[in-house]
Short mmCIF file of C-alpha atoms (C1' of nucleotides) in Angstrom, two decimals:
data_model
loop_
_atom_site.label_atom_id
_atom_site.label_comp_id
_atom_site.label_asym_id
_atom_site.label_seq_id
_atom_site.Cartn_x
_atom_site.Cartn_y
_atom_site.Cartn_z
CA MET A 229 -23.77 13.59 30.46
CA VAL A 230 -24.40 15.42 27.24
CA GLU A 231 -27.57 14.55 25.35
CA ARG A 232 -26.92 12.31 22.33
CA THR A 233 -28.81 13.14 19.18
CA ASN A 234 -29.40 10.67 16.38
CA ARG A 235 -27.24 12.75 14.13
CA ARG A 236 -24.32 12.57 16.50
CA ASP A 237 -24.57 8.79 16.55
CA ALA A 238 -24.81 8.67 12.77
CA ILE A 239 -21.59 10.68 12.53
CA ILE A 240 -19.81 8.34 14.93
CA GLU A 241 -21.00 5.34 12.95
CA VAL A 242 -19.70 6.66 9.64
CA ALA A 243 -16.45 7.88 11.23
CA SER A 244 -16.00 4.46 12.78
CA ARG A 245 -16.41 2.71 9.45
CA LEU A 246 -14.02 5.02 7.61
CA PHE A 247 -11.40 5.03 10.37
CA LEU A 248 -11.37 1.23 10.44
CA GLU A 249 -11.21 1.02 6.65
CA ARG A 250 -8.56 3.66 5.90
CA GLY A 251 -7.14 4.73 9.23
CA TYR A 252 -7.55 7.91 11.27
CA ALA A 253 -4.95 10.03 9.48
CA ALA A 254 -6.11 8.99 6.01
CA THR A 255 -9.73 9.92 6.69
CA SER A 256 -10.79 13.55 6.38
CA VAL A 257 -13.55 15.30 8.28
CA ARG A 258 -14.96 16.25 4.88
CA GLN A 259 -15.32 12.63 3.80
CA ILE A 260 -17.15 11.78 7.00
CA ALA A 261 -19.51 14.77 6.70
CA GLU A 262 -20.21 13.94 3.05
CA GLU A 263 -21.12 10.32 3.76
CA VAL A 264 -23.36 11.30 6.66
CA GLY A 265 -24.99 13.91 4.46
CA VAL A 266 -24.19 17.02 6.49
CA THR A 267 -21.73 19.86 6.08
CA GLU A 268 -18.45 20.15 7.91
CA ALA A 269 -19.83 23.07 9.90
CA ALA A 270 -22.68 20.93 11.21
CA LEU A 271 -20.23 18.22 12.17
CA TYR A 272 -18.13 20.71 14.10
CA TYR A 273 -21.25 21.77 15.97
CA HIS A 274 -21.59 18.21 17.31
CA PHE A 275 -17.87 17.71 17.88
CA LYS A 276 -16.53 21.04 19.09
CA ALA A 277 -13.07 19.59 19.68
CA GLY A 278 -12.83 18.52 16.05
CA LYS A 279 -11.31 15.42 14.57
CA ARG A 280 -9.61 14.30 17.78
CA GLU A 281 -12.96 14.16 19.56
CA LEU A 282 -14.22 11.94 16.74
CA LEU A 283 -11.33 9.58 17.35
CA GLU A 284 -12.16 9.44 21.05
CA ALA A 285 -15.76 8.55 20.32
CA VAL A 286 -14.76 5.87 17.82
CA VAL A 287 -12.20 4.36 20.19
CA GLN A 288 -14.87 4.13 22.88
CA CYS A 289 -17.38 2.32 20.70
CA ASN A 290 -14.84 -0.05 19.15
CA MET A 291 -13.51 -1.53 22.35
CA PRO A 292 -13.85 -5.25 21.59
CA ASP A 293 -16.39 -7.20 23.63
CA LEU A 294 -13.99 -9.90 24.77
CA ILE A 295 -15.77 -10.76 27.99
CA GLY A 296 -18.79 -12.05 26.09
CA ALA A 297 -16.70 -14.82 24.53
CA VAL A 298 -15.93 -16.16 28.00
CA GLU A 299 -19.47 -15.91 29.30
CA ALA A 300 -20.77 -17.79 26.27
CA CYS A 301 -19.18 -21.03 27.47
CA GLN A 302 -19.74 -20.88 31.23
CA ARG A 303 -21.62 -24.15 31.16
CA ALA A 304 -18.73 -26.30 29.98
CA GLU A 305 -18.13 -29.24 32.28
CA THR A 306 -14.55 -30.02 31.35
CA LEU A 307 -11.56 -27.85 30.49
CA HIS A 308 -11.50 -29.52 27.08
CA ASP A 309 -15.07 -28.49 26.34
CA PHE A 310 -14.45 -25.02 27.72
CA ILE A 311 -11.49 -24.44 25.37
CA VAL A 312 -13.41 -25.71 22.34
CA GLY A 313 -16.43 -23.56 23.29
CA PHE A 314 -14.24 -20.55 23.89
CA ALA A 315 -12.68 -20.89 20.45
CA ARG A 316 -16.14 -21.18 18.95
CA GLY A 317 -17.24 -18.02 20.79
CA LEU A 318 -14.26 -16.09 19.45
CA ALA A 319 -14.96 -17.32 15.93
CA ALA A 320 -18.51 -15.99 16.24
CA ARG A 321 -17.13 -12.65 17.40
CA ALA A 322 -14.69 -12.56 14.50
CA ARG A 323 -17.73 -12.43 12.27
CA GLU A 324 -18.78 -9.29 14.20
CA HIS A 325 -15.50 -7.68 13.16
CA MET A 326 -13.79 -8.13 16.50
CA ASN A 327 -10.55 -8.83 14.67
CA ASP A 328 -10.88 -5.69 12.59
CA LYS A 329 -11.43 -3.68 15.75
CA MET A 330 -8.37 -5.17 17.39
CA ARG A 331 -6.31 -4.62 14.26
CA TRP A 332 -7.40 -1.00 14.19
CA LEU A 333 -6.67 -0.42 17.87
CA ILE A 334 -3.19 -1.86 17.34
CA ALA A 335 -2.73 0.29 14.27
CA GLU A 336 -3.80 3.49 16.02
CA PHE A 337 -2.17 2.68 19.34
CA PRO A 338 0.56 5.30 18.90
CA ASN A 339 -2.18 7.91 18.38
CA LEU A 340 -4.09 7.02 21.55
CA ASN A 341 -3.72 9.15 24.66
CA GLU A 342 -3.05 7.72 28.11
CA GLU A 343 -6.73 7.61 29.03
CA GLU A 344 -7.59 5.55 25.98
CA ARG A 345 -4.65 3.22 26.49
CA ALA A 346 -5.69 2.71 30.08
CA LEU A 347 -9.19 1.79 28.93
CA LEU A 348 -7.77 -0.78 26.51
CA ARG A 349 -5.59 -2.26 29.24
CA ALA A 350 -8.52 -2.44 31.64
CA LYS A 351 -10.55 -4.35 29.05
CA TYR A 352 -7.68 -6.76 28.57
CA LEU A 353 -7.24 -7.30 32.30
CA ALA A 354 -10.93 -7.90 32.86
CA PHE A 355 -10.89 -10.40 30.02
CA ARG A 356 -7.88 -12.25 31.34
CA ASP A 357 -9.34 -12.40 34.83
CA ALA A 358 -12.65 -13.72 33.55
CA LEU A 359 -10.80 -16.34 31.54
CA ARG A 360 -8.67 -17.32 34.51
CA GLY A 361 -11.76 -17.57 36.69
CA GLN A 362 -13.29 -20.05 34.28
CA VAL A 363 -10.11 -22.10 33.96
CA ARG A 364 -9.88 -22.12 37.74
CA ARG A 365 -13.01 -24.26 37.84
CA PHE A 366 -11.00 -27.10 36.34
CA VAL A 367 -7.50 -26.34 37.57
CA SER A 368 -6.87 -26.12 41.30
CA ASP A 369 -3.43 -24.54 41.13
CA GLU A 370 -3.74 -20.77 40.85
CA ARG A 371 -0.51 -20.21 38.96
CA GLU A 372 -1.24 -23.03 36.54
CA ALA A 373 -4.68 -21.55 35.83
CA GLN A 374 -3.04 -18.18 35.23
CA PHE A 375 -0.65 -19.80 32.78
CA ILE A 376 -3.39 -21.59 30.86
CA ALA A 377 -5.52 -18.44 30.66
CA SER A 378 -2.58 -16.40 29.33
CA ALA A 379 -1.56 -19.09 26.86
CA LEU A 380 -5.12 -19.41 25.51
CA LEU A 381 -5.30 -15.66 25.18
CA PHE A 382 -2.04 -15.37 23.28
CA VAL A 383 -2.87 -18.30 21.00
CA MET A 384 -6.30 -16.95 20.09
CA PHE A 385 -5.01 -13.44 19.59
CA GLY A 386 -2.05 -14.61 17.50
CA TYR A 387 -4.32 -16.79 15.40
CA GLY A 388 -6.73 -13.91 14.80
CA GLN A 389 -4.07 -11.44 13.79
CA LEU A 390 -2.05 -13.81 11.59
CA MET A 391 -4.74 -15.93 9.97
CA ILE A 392 -7.63 -13.47 9.76
CA THR A 393 -6.23 -9.94 9.85
CA LEU A 394 -3.21 -10.68 7.66
CA ASP A 395 -5.48 -13.00 5.66
CA MET A 396 -3.09 -15.94 5.80
CA GLN A 397 -6.08 -18.27 5.72
CA SER A 398 -6.62 -17.38 2.07
CA VAL A 399 -3.23 -18.80 1.12
CA ILE A 400 -2.59 -21.51 3.70
CA ASP A 401 -4.25 -24.85 4.06
CA PHE A 402 -5.06 -24.70 7.77
CA ASP A 403 -7.58 -26.89 9.58
CA THR A 404 -8.82 -24.67 12.40
CA ASP A 405 -11.11 -27.27 13.98
CA ASP A 406 -8.28 -29.78 14.13
CA PHE A 407 -6.02 -27.14 15.66
CA VAL A 408 -8.52 -26.24 18.38
CA GLU A 409 -9.11 -29.92 19.16
CA ARG A 410 -5.40 -30.59 19.57
CA LEU A 411 -5.02 -27.43 21.66
CA ALA A 412 -7.84 -28.51 23.96
CA GLN A 413 -6.32 -31.98 24.37
CA ARG A 414 -2.92 -30.52 25.08
CA PHE A 415 -4.13 -28.15 27.82
CA ALA A 416 -6.75 -30.40 29.37
CA CYS A 417 -4.49 -33.36 30.00
CA MET B 148 19.23 -3.19 -10.61
CA VAL B 149 19.31 0.56 -10.12
CA GLU B 150 22.34 2.02 -8.42
CA ARG B 151 21.68 3.00 -4.80
CA THR B 152 23.21 6.24 -3.60
CA ASN B 153 23.85 7.03 0.03
CA ARG B 154 21.29 9.75 -0.12
CA ARG B 155 18.61 7.39 -1.30
CA ASP B 156 19.33 5.09 1.60
CA ALA B 157 19.29 8.01 4.02
CA ILE B 158 15.84 8.96 2.75
CA ILE B 159 14.55 5.41 3.20
CA GLU B 160 15.96 5.32 6.71
CA VAL B 161 14.22 8.52 7.78
CA ALA B 162 10.99 7.55 6.00
CA SER B 163 11.10 4.20 7.75
CA ARG B 164 11.46 5.79 11.16
CA LEU B 165 8.66 8.30 10.59
CA PHE B 166 6.30 5.77 9.00
CA LEU B 167 6.76 3.40 11.94
CA GLU B 168 6.33 6.22 14.45
CA ARG B 169 3.31 8.01 12.99
CA GLY B 170 2.04 5.87 10.14
CA TYR B 171 2.22 6.29 6.38
CA ALA B 172 -0.77 8.61 5.96
CA ALA B 173 0.23 10.84 8.86
CA THR B 174 3.75 11.39 7.54
CA SER B 175 4.29 13.99 4.81
CA VAL B 176 6.93 13.96 2.12
CA ARG B 177 7.89 17.42 3.37
CA GLN B 178 8.65 16.13 6.89
CA ILE B 179 10.84 13.35 5.50
CA ALA B 180 12.76 15.74 3.24
CA GLU B 181 13.24 18.18 6.11
CA GLU B 182 14.67 15.54 8.46
CA VAL B 183 17.00 14.18 5.81
CA GLY B 184 18.12 17.71 5.06
CA VAL B 185 17.11 17.91 1.40
CA THR B 186 14.30 19.60 -0.48
CA GLU B 187 11.17 17.89 -1.67
CA ALA B 188 12.34 18.28 -5.27
CA ALA B 189 15.53 16.35 -4.52
CA LEU B 190 13.51 13.61 -2.86
CA TYR B 191 11.30 13.32 -5.93
CA TYR B 192 14.41 12.93 -8.06
CA HIS B 193 15.29 9.77 -6.12
CA PHE B 194 11.72 8.51 -5.89
CA LYS B 195 10.07 9.41 -9.19
CA ALA B 196 6.88 7.58 -8.24
CA GLY B 197 6.49 9.74 -5.15
CA LYS B 198 5.24 8.81 -1.73
CA ARG B 199 3.97 5.37 -2.75
CA GLU B 200 7.44 4.36 -3.90
CA LEU B 201 8.74 5.40 -0.49
CA LEU B 202 6.22 3.07 1.13
CA GLU B 203 7.35 0.20 -1.08
CA ALA B 204 10.98 0.74 -0.11
CA VAL B 205 10.13 0.92 3.59
CA VAL B 206 7.97 -2.21 3.41
CA GLN B 207 10.84 -4.09 1.80
CA CYS B 208 13.38 -3.13 4.45
CA ASN B 209 11.03 -3.74 7.37
CA MET B 210 10.14 -7.33 6.62
CA PRO B 211 10.89 -8.99 9.96
CA ASP B 212 13.75 -11.48 10.10
CA LEU B 213 11.77 -14.30 11.64
CA ILE B 214 13.84 -17.14 10.24
CA GLY B 215 16.86 -16.06 12.24
CA ALA B 216 15.02 -16.78 15.48
CA VAL B 217 14.64 -20.43 14.44
CA GLU B 218 18.20 -20.85 13.25
CA ALA B 219 19.52 -19.45 16.51
CA CYS B 220 18.41 -22.58 18.40
CA GLN B 221 19.17 -25.37 15.94
CA ARG B 222 21.44 -27.06 18.44
CA ALA B 223 18.78 -27.81 21.04
CA GLU B 224 18.70 -31.48 21.97
CA THR B 225 15.18 -31.66 23.37
CA LEU B 226 11.90 -30.03 22.39
CA HIS B 227 11.83 -28.36 25.78
CA ASP B 228 15.20 -26.72 25.21
CA PHE B 229 14.23 -25.77 21.68
CA ILE B 230 11.11 -23.94 22.84
CA VAL B 231 12.99 -22.08 25.57
CA GLY B 232 15.76 -21.17 23.13
CA PHE B 233 13.25 -20.08 20.52
CA ALA B 234 11.53 -17.76 23.00
CA ARG B 235 14.91 -16.34 23.94
CA GLY B 236 15.71 -15.72 20.26
CA LEU B 237 12.45 -13.88 19.76
CA ALA B 238 13.08 -11.77 22.85
CA ALA B 239 16.45 -10.77 21.40
CA ARG B 240 14.75 -9.80 18.15
CA ALA B 241 12.13 -7.78 20.02
CA ARG B 242 15.00 -5.58 21.10
CA GLU B 243 15.75 -5.03 17.39
CA HIS B 244 12.22 -3.63 16.96
CA MET B 245 10.81 -6.76 15.34
CA ASN B 246 7.57 -6.18 17.21
CA ASP B 247 7.35 -2.58 16.03
CA LYS B 248 7.88 -3.77 12.47
CA MET B 249 5.14 -6.38 12.80
CA ARG B 250 2.81 -3.86 14.41
CA TRP B 251 3.43 -1.45 11.56
CA LEU B 252 2.90 -4.08 8.87
CA ILE B 253 -0.40 -5.01 10.50
CA ALA B 254 -1.36 -1.36 10.74
CA GLU B 255 -0.55 -0.63 7.10
CA PHE B 256 -1.83 -3.95 5.76
CA PRO B 257 -4.88 -2.36 4.12
CA ASN B 258 -2.52 0.00 2.25
CA LEU B 259 -0.29 -2.77 0.89
CA ASN B 260 -0.69 -3.96 -2.67
CA GLU B 261 -0.95 -7.62 -3.66
CA GLU B 262 2.77 -7.93 -4.32
CA GLU B 263 3.65 -6.69 -0.86
CA ARG B 264 1.05 -8.88 0.79
CA ALA B 265 2.39 -11.89 -1.07
CA LEU B 266 5.88 -11.08 0.19
CA LEU B 267 4.63 -10.94 3.77
CA ARG B 268 2.81 -14.25 3.37
CA ALA B 269 5.89 -15.87 1.87
CA LYS B 270 7.95 -14.74 4.87
CA TYR B 271 5.36 -16.19 7.20
CA LEU B 272 5.23 -19.51 5.35
CA ALA B 273 8.99 -19.85 5.27
CA PHE B 274 9.07 -19.14 8.99
CA ARG B 275 6.38 -21.69 9.80
CA ASP B 276 8.09 -24.34 7.67
CA ALA B 277 11.44 -23.73 9.32
CA LEU B 278 9.81 -23.96 12.71
CA ARG B 279 8.00 -27.16 11.79
CA GLY B 280 11.23 -28.64 10.45
CA GLN B 281 12.90 -28.07 13.81
CA VAL B 282 9.98 -29.45 15.80
CA ARG B 283 10.00 -32.48 13.51
CA ARG B 284 13.38 -33.46 14.95
CA PHE B 285 11.61 -34.25 18.22
CA VAL B 286 8.12 -35.19 17.06
CA SER B 287 7.71 -38.07 14.64
CA ASP B 288 4.10 -37.40 13.70
CA GLU B 289 3.93 -34.86 10.88
CA ARG B 290 0.53 -33.42 11.80
CA GLU B 291 1.45 -33.14 15.45
CA ALA B 292 4.63 -31.26 14.53
CA GLN B 293 2.55 -28.96 12.36
CA PHE B 294 0.24 -28.30 15.29
CA ILE B 295 3.06 -27.53 17.70
CA ALA B 296 4.76 -25.20 15.22
CA SER B 297 1.52 -23.29 14.62
CA ALA B 298 0.70 -23.09 18.31
CA LEU B 299 4.16 -21.78 19.18
CA LEU B 300 3.86 -19.23 16.41
CA PHE B 301 0.48 -17.96 17.56
CA VAL B 302 1.54 -17.84 21.21
CA MET B 303 4.70 -15.89 20.49
CA PHE B 304 2.96 -13.53 18.12
CA GLY B 305 0.05 -12.96 20.51
CA TYR B 306 2.45 -12.36 23.37
CA GLY B 307 4.45 -9.86 21.34
CA GLN B 308 1.44 -7.87 20.18
CA LEU B 309 -0.38 -7.83 23.51
CA MET B 310 2.45 -7.52 26.00
CA ILE B 311 4.99 -5.52 24.04
CA THR B 312 3.17 -3.62 21.30
CA LEU B 313 0.13 -2.72 23.39
CA ASP B 314 2.55 -2.26 26.30
CA MET B 315 0.55 -4.46 28.67
CA GLN B 316 3.78 -5.44 30.36
CA SER B 317 4.00 -1.96 31.87
CA VAL B 318 0.80 -2.48 33.82
CA ILE B 319 0.63 -6.25 34.38
CA ASP B 320 2.71 -8.36 36.68
CA PHE B 321 3.71 -11.09 34.23
CA ASP B 322 6.59 -13.51 34.70
CA THR B 323 7.70 -14.25 31.15
CA ASP B 324 10.39 -16.77 32.09
CA ASP B 325 7.90 -18.74 34.14
CA PHE B 326 5.43 -18.63 31.27
CA VAL B 327 7.95 -19.91 28.72
CA GLU B 328 9.05 -22.67 31.10
CA ARG B 329 5.47 -23.88 31.60
CA LEU B 330 4.84 -23.65 27.87
CA ALA B 331 7.90 -25.76 27.12
CA GLN B 332 6.84 -28.36 29.68
CA ARG B 333 3.34 -28.47 28.31
CA PHE B 334 4.42 -29.03 24.71
CA ALA B 335 7.38 -31.28 25.34
CA CYS B 336 5.53 -33.86 27.41
"C1'" DG C 203 -28.92 22.59 14.09
"C1'" DT C 204 -27.65 23.34 9.69
"C1'" DC C 205 -26.21 26.12 6.13
"C1'" DT C 206 -22.76 29.18 2.90
"C1'" DA C 207 -18.53 31.17 2.72
"C1'" DT C 208 -13.99 31.52 3.79
"C1'" DA C 209 -9.71 31.63 6.36
"C1'" DA C 210 -5.13 29.72 7.01
"C1'" DT C 211 -2.36 26.19 6.27
"C1'" DA C 212 -0.46 21.78 4.50
"C1'" DC C 213 -0.40 18.49 1.01
"C1'" DG C 214 1.74 15.81 -3.15
"C1'" DA C 215 3.98 16.88 -7.09
"C1'" DT C 216 6.55 19.43 -10.96
"C1'" DA C 217 9.20 23.00 -13.95
"C1'" DG C 218 13.32 24.91 -14.82
"C1'" DA C 219 17.78 27.10 -13.24
"C1'" DC C 220 22.28 25.78 -11.75
"C1'" DG D 181 21.61 16.01 -7.92
"C1'" DT D 182 20.01 19.72 -5.68
"C1'" DC D 183 17.97 23.97 -5.58
"C1'" DT D 184 13.95 27.90 -5.72
"C1'" DA D 185 9.54 28.73 -6.88
"C1'" DT D 186 5.13 27.48 -7.68
"C1'" DC D 187 0.76 24.87 -9.03
"C1'" DG D 188 -3.59 22.98 -7.86
"C1'" DT D 189 -5.88 20.83 -4.46
"C1'" DA D 190 -7.23 19.20 0.18
"C1'" DT D 191 -6.96 19.92 4.90
"C1'" DT D 192 -8.86 21.42 9.75
"C1'" DA D 193 -11.50 24.74 11.52
"C1'" DT D 194 -14.47 28.97 12.20
"C1'" DA D 195 -17.72 33.15 11.45
"C1'" DG D 196 -22.12 34.50 10.77
"C1'" DA D 197 -26.76 34.03 8.35
"C1'" DC D 198 -31.01 31.44 8.77
#
DNA sequence: GTCTATAATACGATAGAC
DNA sequence: GTCTATCGTATTATAGAC
């Protein structure tokens, strides 16, 4: 493992912010170096493989922490409470820019190499399995638990991308709490 | 309305393909002109406002035809059949690159101006209302119909972005037909 | 590790001939 | 409408001094 200097981390942080704001292709190495307060040459010392290596680093540190949202509601005693708690956990993570990270990963997906795509898929799978494991506590049938976990996942993801990322919430009168409550009732019956 | 020449349309077509493949920022005017088989100067004759005008044209012609998916299953006689038919309609549209278009719109969302964002929101609203109208045929309660329409929308969108756009289907054993069937049962009960 | 300086190329955009 | 030619700038990346 290569030693990580503070400067290297600072570069990744700035690159991460700019990539998420404007996209990989629209961000220049010069802009990143300027905002960090170093020259391009210094940046290329830290990232010998250039801009692509910067992308790799940013992809790594922007993998969304989905698992945490499941762990946050392990104590629920009914499926209904679990679903409501899960939605609450995701909402908290949305405030930590989880939606922006997902939007960005989707946006840059065509630019990712196979290794990075595999990492993203592994994260997704681990998340789905954790979710299914929790649902399994309340649903005895394996296939039914699988279905509920997938459905919850799709609903939450679709909500995040449509309402938050595409900012539909600013123009639509949508009662999220009521939606989550109805969803929980529907799946817990 | 300005007269549209064949050449202008050819340029939009190539620009559309390249923008969707590589993104707006990563595609150069030169590449587009080359693939169309004209010079940059000729391209700037057709698009006096330059690259940004190209984006506007491509955004316009890549607004997904969501409404069609609802209209395709207007004859369903139960909510269960409607949901299954609706999923089938979306699957057909996925083959017409509707998912790629949605992925691209999400990716370029930060680059869109207010007019273009408003257009996207209007499309979404019209789609949701059409969906709710159909659900209303089977569900008397207005708010419940609203909930079901939103839930279906989020599920389908989440499925499309995760399974198709992020290509999870290539690595996960997922039975879509079984999923849709369980979904229909769950919401039609 | 960070700098100055610079290479080599690509970019968006335009002028003017035909 | 399409071309050639070109402008001014920005791009990724490197060489070599300190």
